[in-house]
PDB file of C-alpha atoms in Angstrom:
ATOM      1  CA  UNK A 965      25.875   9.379   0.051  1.00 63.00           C
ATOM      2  CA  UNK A 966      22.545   9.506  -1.875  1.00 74.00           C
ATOM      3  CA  UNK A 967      19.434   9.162   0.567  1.00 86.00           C
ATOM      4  CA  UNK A 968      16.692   9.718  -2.769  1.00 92.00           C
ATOM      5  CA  UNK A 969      16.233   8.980  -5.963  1.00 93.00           C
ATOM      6  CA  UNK A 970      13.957  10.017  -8.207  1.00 94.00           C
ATOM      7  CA  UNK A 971      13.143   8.513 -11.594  1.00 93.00           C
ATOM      8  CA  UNK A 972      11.388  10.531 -14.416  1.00 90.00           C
ATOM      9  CA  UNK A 973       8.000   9.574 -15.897  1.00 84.00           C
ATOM     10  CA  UNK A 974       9.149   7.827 -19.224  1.00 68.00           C
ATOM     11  CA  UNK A 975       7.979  11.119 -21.300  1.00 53.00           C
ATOM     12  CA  UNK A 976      10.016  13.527 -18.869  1.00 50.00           C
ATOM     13  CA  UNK A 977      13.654  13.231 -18.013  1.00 51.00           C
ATOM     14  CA  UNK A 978      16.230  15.963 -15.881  1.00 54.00           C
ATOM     15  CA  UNK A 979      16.853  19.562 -17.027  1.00 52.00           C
ATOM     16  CA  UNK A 980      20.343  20.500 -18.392  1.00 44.00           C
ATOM     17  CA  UNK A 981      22.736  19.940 -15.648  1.00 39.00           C
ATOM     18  CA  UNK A 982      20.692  17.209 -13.388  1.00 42.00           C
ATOM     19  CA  UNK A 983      22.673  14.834 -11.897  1.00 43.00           C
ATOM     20  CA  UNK A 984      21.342  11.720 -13.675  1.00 40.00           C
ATOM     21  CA  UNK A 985      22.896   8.379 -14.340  1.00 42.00           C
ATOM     22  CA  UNK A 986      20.114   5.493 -16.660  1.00 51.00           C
ATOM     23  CA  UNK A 987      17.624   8.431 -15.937  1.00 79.00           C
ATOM     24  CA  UNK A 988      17.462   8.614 -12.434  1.00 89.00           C
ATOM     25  CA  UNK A 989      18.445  11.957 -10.502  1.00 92.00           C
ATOM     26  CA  UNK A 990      19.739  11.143  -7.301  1.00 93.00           C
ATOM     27  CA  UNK A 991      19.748  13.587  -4.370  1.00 94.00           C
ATOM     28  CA  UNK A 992      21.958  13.466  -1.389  1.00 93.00           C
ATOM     29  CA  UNK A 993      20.241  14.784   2.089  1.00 92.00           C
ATOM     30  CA  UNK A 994      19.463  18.320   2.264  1.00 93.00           C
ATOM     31  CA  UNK A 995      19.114  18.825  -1.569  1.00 95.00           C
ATOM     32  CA  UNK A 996      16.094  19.921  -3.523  1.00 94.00           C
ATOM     33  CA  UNK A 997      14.819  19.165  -7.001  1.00 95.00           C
ATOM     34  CA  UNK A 998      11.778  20.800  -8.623  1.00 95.00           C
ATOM     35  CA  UNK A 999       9.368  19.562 -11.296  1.00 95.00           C
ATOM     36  CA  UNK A1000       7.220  21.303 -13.595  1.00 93.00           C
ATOM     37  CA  UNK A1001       6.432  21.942 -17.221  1.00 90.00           C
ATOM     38  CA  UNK A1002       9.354  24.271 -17.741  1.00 86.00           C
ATOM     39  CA  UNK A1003      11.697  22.942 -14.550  1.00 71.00           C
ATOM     40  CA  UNK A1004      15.351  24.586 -14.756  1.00 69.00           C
ATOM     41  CA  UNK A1005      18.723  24.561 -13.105  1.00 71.00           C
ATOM     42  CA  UNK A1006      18.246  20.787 -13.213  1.00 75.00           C
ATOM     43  CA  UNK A1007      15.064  20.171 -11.874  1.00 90.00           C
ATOM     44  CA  UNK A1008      12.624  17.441 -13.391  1.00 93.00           C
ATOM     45  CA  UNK A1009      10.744  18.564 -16.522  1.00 92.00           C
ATOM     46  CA  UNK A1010       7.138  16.831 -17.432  1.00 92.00           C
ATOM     47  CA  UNK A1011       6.328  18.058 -20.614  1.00 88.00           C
ATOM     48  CA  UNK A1012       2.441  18.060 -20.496  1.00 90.00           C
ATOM     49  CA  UNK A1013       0.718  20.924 -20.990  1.00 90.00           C
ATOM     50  CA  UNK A1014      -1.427  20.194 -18.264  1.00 90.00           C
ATOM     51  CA  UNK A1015       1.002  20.580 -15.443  1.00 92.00           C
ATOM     52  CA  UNK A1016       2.647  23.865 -13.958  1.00 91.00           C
ATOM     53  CA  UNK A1017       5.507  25.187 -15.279  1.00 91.00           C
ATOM     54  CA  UNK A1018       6.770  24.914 -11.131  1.00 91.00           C
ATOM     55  CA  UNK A1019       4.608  22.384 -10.303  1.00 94.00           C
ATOM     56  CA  UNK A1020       6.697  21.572  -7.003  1.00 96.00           C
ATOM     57  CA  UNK A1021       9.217  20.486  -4.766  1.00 96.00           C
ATOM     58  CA  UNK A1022      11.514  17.273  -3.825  1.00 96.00           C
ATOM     59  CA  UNK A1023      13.950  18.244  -0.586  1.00 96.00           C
ATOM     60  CA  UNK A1024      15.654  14.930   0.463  1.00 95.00           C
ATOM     61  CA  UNK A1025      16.498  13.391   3.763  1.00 92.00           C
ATOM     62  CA  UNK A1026      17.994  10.982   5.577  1.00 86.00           C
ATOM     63  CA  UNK A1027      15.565   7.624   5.412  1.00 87.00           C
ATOM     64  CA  UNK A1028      12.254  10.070   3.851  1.00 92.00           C
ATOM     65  CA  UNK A1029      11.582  12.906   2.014  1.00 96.00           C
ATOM     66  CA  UNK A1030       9.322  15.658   1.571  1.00 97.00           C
ATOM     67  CA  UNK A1031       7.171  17.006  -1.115  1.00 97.00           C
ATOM     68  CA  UNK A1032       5.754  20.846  -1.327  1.00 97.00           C
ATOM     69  CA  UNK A1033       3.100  21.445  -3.799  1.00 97.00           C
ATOM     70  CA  UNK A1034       3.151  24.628  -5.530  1.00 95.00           C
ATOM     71  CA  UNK A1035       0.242  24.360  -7.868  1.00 93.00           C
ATOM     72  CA  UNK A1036      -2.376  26.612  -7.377  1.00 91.00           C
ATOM     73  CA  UNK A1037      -5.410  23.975  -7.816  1.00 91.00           C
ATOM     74  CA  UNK A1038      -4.257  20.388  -8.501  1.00 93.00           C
ATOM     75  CA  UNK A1039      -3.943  18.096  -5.207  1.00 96.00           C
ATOM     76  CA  UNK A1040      -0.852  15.519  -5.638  1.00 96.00           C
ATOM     77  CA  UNK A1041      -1.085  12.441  -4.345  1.00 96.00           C
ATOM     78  CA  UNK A1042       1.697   9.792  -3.297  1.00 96.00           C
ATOM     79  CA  UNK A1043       1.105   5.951  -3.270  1.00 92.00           C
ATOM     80  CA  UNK A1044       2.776   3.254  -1.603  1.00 89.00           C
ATOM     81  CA  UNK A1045       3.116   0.489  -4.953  1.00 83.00           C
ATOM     82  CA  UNK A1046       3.606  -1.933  -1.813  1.00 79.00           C
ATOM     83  CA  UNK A1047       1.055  -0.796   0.162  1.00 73.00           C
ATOM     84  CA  UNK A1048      -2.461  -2.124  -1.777  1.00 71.00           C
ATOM     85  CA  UNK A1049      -3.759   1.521  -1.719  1.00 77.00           C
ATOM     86  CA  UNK A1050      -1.770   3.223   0.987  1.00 85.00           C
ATOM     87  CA  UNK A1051      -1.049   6.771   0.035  1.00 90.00           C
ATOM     88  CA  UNK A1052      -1.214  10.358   0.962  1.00 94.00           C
ATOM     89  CA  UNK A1053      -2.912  13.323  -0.066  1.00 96.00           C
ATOM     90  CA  UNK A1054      -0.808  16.798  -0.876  1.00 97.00           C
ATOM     91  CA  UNK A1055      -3.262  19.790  -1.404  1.00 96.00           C
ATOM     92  CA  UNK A1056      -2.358  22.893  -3.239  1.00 96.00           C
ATOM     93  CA  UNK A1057       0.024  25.339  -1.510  1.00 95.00           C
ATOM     94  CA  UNK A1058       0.682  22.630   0.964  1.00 96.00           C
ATOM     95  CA  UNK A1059       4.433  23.193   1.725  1.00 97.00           C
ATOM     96  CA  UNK A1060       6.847  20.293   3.371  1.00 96.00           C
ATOM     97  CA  UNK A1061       4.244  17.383   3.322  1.00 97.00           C
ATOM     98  CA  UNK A1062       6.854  14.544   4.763  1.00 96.00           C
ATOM     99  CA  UNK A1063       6.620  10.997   2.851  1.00 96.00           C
ATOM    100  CA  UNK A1064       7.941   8.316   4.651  1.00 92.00           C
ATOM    101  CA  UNK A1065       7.451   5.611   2.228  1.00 92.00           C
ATOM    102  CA  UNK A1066      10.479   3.382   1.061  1.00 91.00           C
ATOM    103  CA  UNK A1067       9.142   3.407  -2.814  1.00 91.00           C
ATOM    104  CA  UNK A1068       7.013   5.881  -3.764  1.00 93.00           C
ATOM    105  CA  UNK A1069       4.776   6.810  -6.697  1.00 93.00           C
ATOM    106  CA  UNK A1070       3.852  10.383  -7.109  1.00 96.00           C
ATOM    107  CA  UNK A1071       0.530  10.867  -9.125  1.00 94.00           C
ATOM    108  CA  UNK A1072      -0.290  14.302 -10.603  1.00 94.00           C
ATOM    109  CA  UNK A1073      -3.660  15.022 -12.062  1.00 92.00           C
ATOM    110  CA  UNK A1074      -3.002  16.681 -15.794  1.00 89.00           C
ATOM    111  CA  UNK A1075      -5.548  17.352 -18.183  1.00 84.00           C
ATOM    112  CA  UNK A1076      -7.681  14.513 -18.181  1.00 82.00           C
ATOM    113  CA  UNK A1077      -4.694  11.773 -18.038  1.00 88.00           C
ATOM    114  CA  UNK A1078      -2.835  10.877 -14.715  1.00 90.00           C
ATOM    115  CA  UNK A1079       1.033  11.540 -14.901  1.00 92.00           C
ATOM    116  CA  UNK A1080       3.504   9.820 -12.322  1.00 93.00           C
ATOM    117  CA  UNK A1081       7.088   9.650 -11.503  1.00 95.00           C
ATOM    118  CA  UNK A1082       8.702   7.366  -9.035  1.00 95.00           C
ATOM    119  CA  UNK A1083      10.295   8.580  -5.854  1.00 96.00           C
ATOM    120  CA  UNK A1084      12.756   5.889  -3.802  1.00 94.00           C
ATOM    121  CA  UNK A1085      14.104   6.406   0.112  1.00 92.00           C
ATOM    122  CA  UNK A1086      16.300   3.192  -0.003  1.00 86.00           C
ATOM    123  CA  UNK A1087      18.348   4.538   3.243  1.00 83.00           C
ATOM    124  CA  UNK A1088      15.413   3.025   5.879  1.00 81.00           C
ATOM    125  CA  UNK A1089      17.118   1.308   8.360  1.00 80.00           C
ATOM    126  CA  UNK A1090      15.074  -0.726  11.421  1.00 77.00           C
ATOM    127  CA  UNK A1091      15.900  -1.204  15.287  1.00 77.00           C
ATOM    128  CA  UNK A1092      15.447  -4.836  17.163  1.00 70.00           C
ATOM    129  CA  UNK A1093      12.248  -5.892  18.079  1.00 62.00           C
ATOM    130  CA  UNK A1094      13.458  -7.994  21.007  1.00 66.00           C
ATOM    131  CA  UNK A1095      13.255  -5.977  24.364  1.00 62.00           C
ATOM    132  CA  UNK A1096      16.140  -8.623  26.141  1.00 63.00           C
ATOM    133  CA  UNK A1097      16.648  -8.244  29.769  1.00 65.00           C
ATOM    134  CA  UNK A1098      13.673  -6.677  30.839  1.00 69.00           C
ATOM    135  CA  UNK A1099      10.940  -8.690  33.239  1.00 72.00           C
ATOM    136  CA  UNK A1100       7.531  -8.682  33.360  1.00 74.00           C
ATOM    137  CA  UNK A1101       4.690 -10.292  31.215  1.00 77.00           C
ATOM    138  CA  UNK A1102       5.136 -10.264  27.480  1.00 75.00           C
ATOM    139  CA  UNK A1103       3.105  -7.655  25.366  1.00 74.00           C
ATOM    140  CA  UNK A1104      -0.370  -9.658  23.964  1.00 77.00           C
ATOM    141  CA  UNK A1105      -0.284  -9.841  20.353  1.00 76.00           C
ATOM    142  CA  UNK A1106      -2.726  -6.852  18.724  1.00 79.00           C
ATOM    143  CA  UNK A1107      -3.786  -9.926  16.082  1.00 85.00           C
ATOM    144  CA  UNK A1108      -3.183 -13.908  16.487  1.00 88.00           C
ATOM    145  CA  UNK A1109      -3.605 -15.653  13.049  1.00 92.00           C
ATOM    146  CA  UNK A1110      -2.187 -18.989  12.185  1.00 93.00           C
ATOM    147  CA  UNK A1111      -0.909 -18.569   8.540  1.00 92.00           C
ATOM    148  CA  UNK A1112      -1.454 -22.570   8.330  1.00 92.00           C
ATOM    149  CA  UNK A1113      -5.004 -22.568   8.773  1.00 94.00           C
ATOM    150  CA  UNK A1114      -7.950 -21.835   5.746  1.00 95.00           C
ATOM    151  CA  UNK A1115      -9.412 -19.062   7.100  1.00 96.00           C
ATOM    152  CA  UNK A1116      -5.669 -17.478   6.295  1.00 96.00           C
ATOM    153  CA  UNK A1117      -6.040 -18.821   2.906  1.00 96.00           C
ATOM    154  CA  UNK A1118      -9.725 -17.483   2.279  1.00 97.00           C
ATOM    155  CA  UNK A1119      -8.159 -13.705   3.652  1.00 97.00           C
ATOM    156  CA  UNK A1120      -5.225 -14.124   1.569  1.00 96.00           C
ATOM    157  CA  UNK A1121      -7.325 -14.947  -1.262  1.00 96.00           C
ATOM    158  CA  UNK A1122      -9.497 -11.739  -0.788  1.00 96.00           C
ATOM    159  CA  UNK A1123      -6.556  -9.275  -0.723  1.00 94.00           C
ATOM    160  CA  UNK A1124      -4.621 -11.090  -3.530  1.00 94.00           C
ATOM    161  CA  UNK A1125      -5.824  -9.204  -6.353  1.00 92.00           C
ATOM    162  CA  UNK A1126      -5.002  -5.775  -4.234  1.00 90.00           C
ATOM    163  CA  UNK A1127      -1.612  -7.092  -3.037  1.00 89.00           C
ATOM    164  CA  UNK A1128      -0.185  -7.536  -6.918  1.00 86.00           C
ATOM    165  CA  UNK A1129      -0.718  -3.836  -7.420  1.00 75.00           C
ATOM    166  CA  UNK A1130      -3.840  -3.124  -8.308  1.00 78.00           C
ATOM    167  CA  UNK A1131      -5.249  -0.909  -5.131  1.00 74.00           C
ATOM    168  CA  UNK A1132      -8.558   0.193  -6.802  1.00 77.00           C
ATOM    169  CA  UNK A1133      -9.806  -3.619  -7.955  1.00 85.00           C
ATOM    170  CA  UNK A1134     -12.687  -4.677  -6.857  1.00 90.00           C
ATOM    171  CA  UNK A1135     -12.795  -7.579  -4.290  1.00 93.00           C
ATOM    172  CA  UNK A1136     -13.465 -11.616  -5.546  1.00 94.00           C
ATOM    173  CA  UNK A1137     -16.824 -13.058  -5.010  1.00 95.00           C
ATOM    174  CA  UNK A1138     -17.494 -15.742  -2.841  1.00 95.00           C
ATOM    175  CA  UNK A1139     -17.871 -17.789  -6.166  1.00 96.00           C
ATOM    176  CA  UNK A1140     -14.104 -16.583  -7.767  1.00 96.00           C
ATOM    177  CA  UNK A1141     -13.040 -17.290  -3.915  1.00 96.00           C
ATOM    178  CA  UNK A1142     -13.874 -21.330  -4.111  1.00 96.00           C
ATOM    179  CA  UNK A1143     -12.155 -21.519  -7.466  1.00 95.00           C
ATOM    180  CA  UNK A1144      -8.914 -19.588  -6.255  1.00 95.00           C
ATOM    181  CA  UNK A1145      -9.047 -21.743  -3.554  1.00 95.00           C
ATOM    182  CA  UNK A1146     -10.089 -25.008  -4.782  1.00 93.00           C
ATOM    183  CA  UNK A1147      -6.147 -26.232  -5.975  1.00 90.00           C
ATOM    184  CA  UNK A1148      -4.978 -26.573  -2.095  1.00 89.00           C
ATOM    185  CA  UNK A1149      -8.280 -26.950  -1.129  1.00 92.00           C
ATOM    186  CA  UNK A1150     -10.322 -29.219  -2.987  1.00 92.00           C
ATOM    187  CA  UNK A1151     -13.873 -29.036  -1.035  1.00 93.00           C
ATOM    188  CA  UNK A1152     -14.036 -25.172  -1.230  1.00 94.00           C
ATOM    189  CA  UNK A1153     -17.447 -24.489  -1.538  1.00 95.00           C
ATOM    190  CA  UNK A1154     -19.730 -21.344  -1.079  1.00 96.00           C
ATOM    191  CA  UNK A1155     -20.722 -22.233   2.511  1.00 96.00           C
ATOM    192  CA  UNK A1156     -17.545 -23.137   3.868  1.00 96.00           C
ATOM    193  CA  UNK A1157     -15.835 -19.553   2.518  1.00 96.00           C
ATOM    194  CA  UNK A1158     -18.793 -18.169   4.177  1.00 95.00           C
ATOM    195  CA  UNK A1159     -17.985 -19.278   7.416  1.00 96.00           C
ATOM    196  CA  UNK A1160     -14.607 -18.589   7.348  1.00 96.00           C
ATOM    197  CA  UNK A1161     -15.151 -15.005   6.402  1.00 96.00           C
ATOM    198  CA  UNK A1162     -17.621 -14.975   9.687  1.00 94.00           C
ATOM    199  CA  UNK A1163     -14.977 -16.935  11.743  1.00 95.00           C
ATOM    200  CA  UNK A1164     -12.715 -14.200  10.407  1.00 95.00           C
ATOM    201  CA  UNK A1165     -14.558 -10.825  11.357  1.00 94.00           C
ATOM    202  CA  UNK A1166     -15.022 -12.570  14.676  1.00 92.00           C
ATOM    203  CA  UNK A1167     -11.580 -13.081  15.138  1.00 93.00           C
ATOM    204  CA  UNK A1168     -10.317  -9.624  14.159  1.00 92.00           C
ATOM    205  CA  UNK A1169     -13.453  -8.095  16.028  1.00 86.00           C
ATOM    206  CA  UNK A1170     -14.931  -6.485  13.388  1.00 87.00           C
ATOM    207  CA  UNK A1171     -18.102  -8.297  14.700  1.00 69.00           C
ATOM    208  CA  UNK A1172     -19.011  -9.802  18.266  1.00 63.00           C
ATOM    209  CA  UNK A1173     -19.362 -13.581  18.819  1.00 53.00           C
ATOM    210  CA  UNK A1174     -22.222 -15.158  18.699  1.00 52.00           C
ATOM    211  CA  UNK A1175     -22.497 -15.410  22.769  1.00 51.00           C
ATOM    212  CA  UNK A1176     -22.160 -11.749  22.585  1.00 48.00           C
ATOM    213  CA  UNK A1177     -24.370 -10.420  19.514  1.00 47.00           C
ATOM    214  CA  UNK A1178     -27.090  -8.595  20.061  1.00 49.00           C
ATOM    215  CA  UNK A1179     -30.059  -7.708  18.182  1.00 48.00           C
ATOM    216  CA  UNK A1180     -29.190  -5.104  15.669  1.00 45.00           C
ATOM    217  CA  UNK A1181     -28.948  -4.375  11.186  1.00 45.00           C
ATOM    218  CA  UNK A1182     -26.847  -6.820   9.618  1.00 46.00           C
ATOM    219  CA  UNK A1183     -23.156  -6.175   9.326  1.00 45.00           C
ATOM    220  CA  UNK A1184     -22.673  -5.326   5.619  1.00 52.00           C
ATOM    221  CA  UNK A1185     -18.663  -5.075   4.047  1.00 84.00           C
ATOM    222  CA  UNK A1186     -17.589  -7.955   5.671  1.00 90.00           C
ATOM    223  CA  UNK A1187     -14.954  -8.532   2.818  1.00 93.00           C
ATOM    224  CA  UNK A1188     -14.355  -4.717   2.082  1.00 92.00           C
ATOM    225  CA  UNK A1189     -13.931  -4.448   6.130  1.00 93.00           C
ATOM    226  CA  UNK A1190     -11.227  -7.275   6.046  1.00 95.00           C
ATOM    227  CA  UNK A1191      -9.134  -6.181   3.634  1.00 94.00           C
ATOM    228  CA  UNK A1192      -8.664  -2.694   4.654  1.00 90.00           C
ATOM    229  CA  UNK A1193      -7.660  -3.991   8.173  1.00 92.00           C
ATOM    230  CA  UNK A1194      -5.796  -6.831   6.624  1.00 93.00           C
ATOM    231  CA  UNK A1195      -3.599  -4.493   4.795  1.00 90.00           C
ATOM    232  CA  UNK A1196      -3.508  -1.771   6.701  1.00 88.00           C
ATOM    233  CA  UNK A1197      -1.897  -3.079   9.484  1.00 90.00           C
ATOM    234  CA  UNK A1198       0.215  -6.059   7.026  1.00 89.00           C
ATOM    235  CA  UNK A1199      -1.501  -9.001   8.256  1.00 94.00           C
ATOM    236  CA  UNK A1200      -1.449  -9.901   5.196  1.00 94.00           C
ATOM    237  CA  UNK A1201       2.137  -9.619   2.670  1.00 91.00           C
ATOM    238  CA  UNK A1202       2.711  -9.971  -1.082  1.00 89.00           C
ATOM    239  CA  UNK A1203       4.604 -13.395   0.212  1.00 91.00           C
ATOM    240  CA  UNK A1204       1.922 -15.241   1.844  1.00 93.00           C
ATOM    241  CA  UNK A1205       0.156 -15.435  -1.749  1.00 93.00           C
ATOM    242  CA  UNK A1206       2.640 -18.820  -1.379  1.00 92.00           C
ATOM    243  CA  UNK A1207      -0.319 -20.156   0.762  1.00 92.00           C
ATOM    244  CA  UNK A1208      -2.620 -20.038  -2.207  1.00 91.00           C
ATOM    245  CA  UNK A1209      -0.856 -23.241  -3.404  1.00 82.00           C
ATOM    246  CA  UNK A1210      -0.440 -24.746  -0.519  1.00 64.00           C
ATOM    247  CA  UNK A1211      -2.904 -26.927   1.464  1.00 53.00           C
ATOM    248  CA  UNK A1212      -3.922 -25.379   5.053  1.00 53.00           C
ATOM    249  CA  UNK A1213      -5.202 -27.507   7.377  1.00 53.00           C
ATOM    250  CA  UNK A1214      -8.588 -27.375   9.458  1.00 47.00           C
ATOM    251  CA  UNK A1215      -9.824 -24.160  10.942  1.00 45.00           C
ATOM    252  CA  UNK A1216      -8.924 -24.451  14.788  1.00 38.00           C
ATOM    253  CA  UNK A1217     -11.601 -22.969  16.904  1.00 38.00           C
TER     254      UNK A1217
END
């Protein structure tokens, strides 16, 4: 049974002899493929002057893979496309970097342009999250937020444009904010996103409350400081942009 597949840049395709079916080479555990200018015995060829004629290494397992870079200079690096910016760095010689991520996009630097081929671990399977049967007190939630309330909206709002795959764009004013929000929530205005990004940095502890502040520079990166924890740990999903239409209720205190 396949674990990987691997789909070609649009410009590249397999060597003579890949095992490919629409494009797509697909690797069953334990297998290799290589990739490079001049890639043979049914590796991946990217024909681009700028990248190494054995530019590197797929091996295939299970539910991940793992990539080996064999260029002498150029450091790879894999995204997430689900993750708003989550990726890894490969540098040069680095040998057996594991990737763990379901759909991948690997990015190599060539000449001036960035090339990239897709890399997919469909076999991911998960375990149950309920622990039945055992006593004791119940694990405290590492974040509470109530998905119903505006201050969910106004964080929702600030990662949208990252969550529909554009990890580099830059974050909404407070001005683009209100009008984002203003369809579910009518009496958006620039002081009222402003508190909720407060209430919100409060809430995740990114800053003390206000019984507990003390004198000290003022927090800058509020929104930048958000968003990072907002999608790094998925408090925040591509599907809760449904919330953007809705209309949340009140901020409970």
């Amino acid at each position: 049974m396949y674990s990987v597949i691997v789909v070609p840049p649009r410009s590249g395709g397999p060597a003579d002899g890949a095992d490919g079916c629409d494009d797509q080479i697909r690797l069953s555990a334990g297998e290799k493929l290589a990739f490079g200018r001049t890639a043979r015995d049914g590796g991946l060829r990217i024909a681009h002057e700028g990248v190494s004629r054995i530019a590197g290494e797929i091996t295939a397992h299970r539910a991940f893979w793992i990539l080996s870079n064999l260029s002498e200079d150029q450091t790879y690096v894999v995204e997430n496309p689900e993750g708003a910016g989550e990726h890894i760095k490969v540098a040069p010689g680095r040998l057996d970097a594991p990737v763990s991520f379901e759909f991948s996009r690997v990015v190599l630097p060539a000449a001036g342009e960035l090339l990239s081929f897709d890399v997919w671990a469909p076999r991911h399977s998960y375990g149950a999250a309920a622990r039945s049967g055992l006593s004791g007190t119940t694990t405290a939630p590492a974040f509470t937020l109530d998905r119903t309330k505006r201050y969910f909206a106004v964080l929702t709002a600030l990662c949208e444009p990252r969550l529909r795959g554009e990890p580099h764009a830059s974050l909404p004013t407070v001005d683009q904010l209100v009008e984002r929000l203003s369809p579910g929530w009518p009496a958006a205005n620039r002081s009222s996103v402003y508190w909720n990004i407060d209430y919100l940095a409060v809430k995740l502890r990114l800053r003390p409350g206000p019984d507990a502040a003390e004198p000290g520079p003022r927090l800058y990166g509020k929104k930048e400081s958000l968003v990072s924890l907002a999608l790094r740990f998925n408090l925040v999903r591509e599907d809760d942009l449904v919330v953007l239409t809705a209309a949340p209720s009140e901020v409970g205190q």
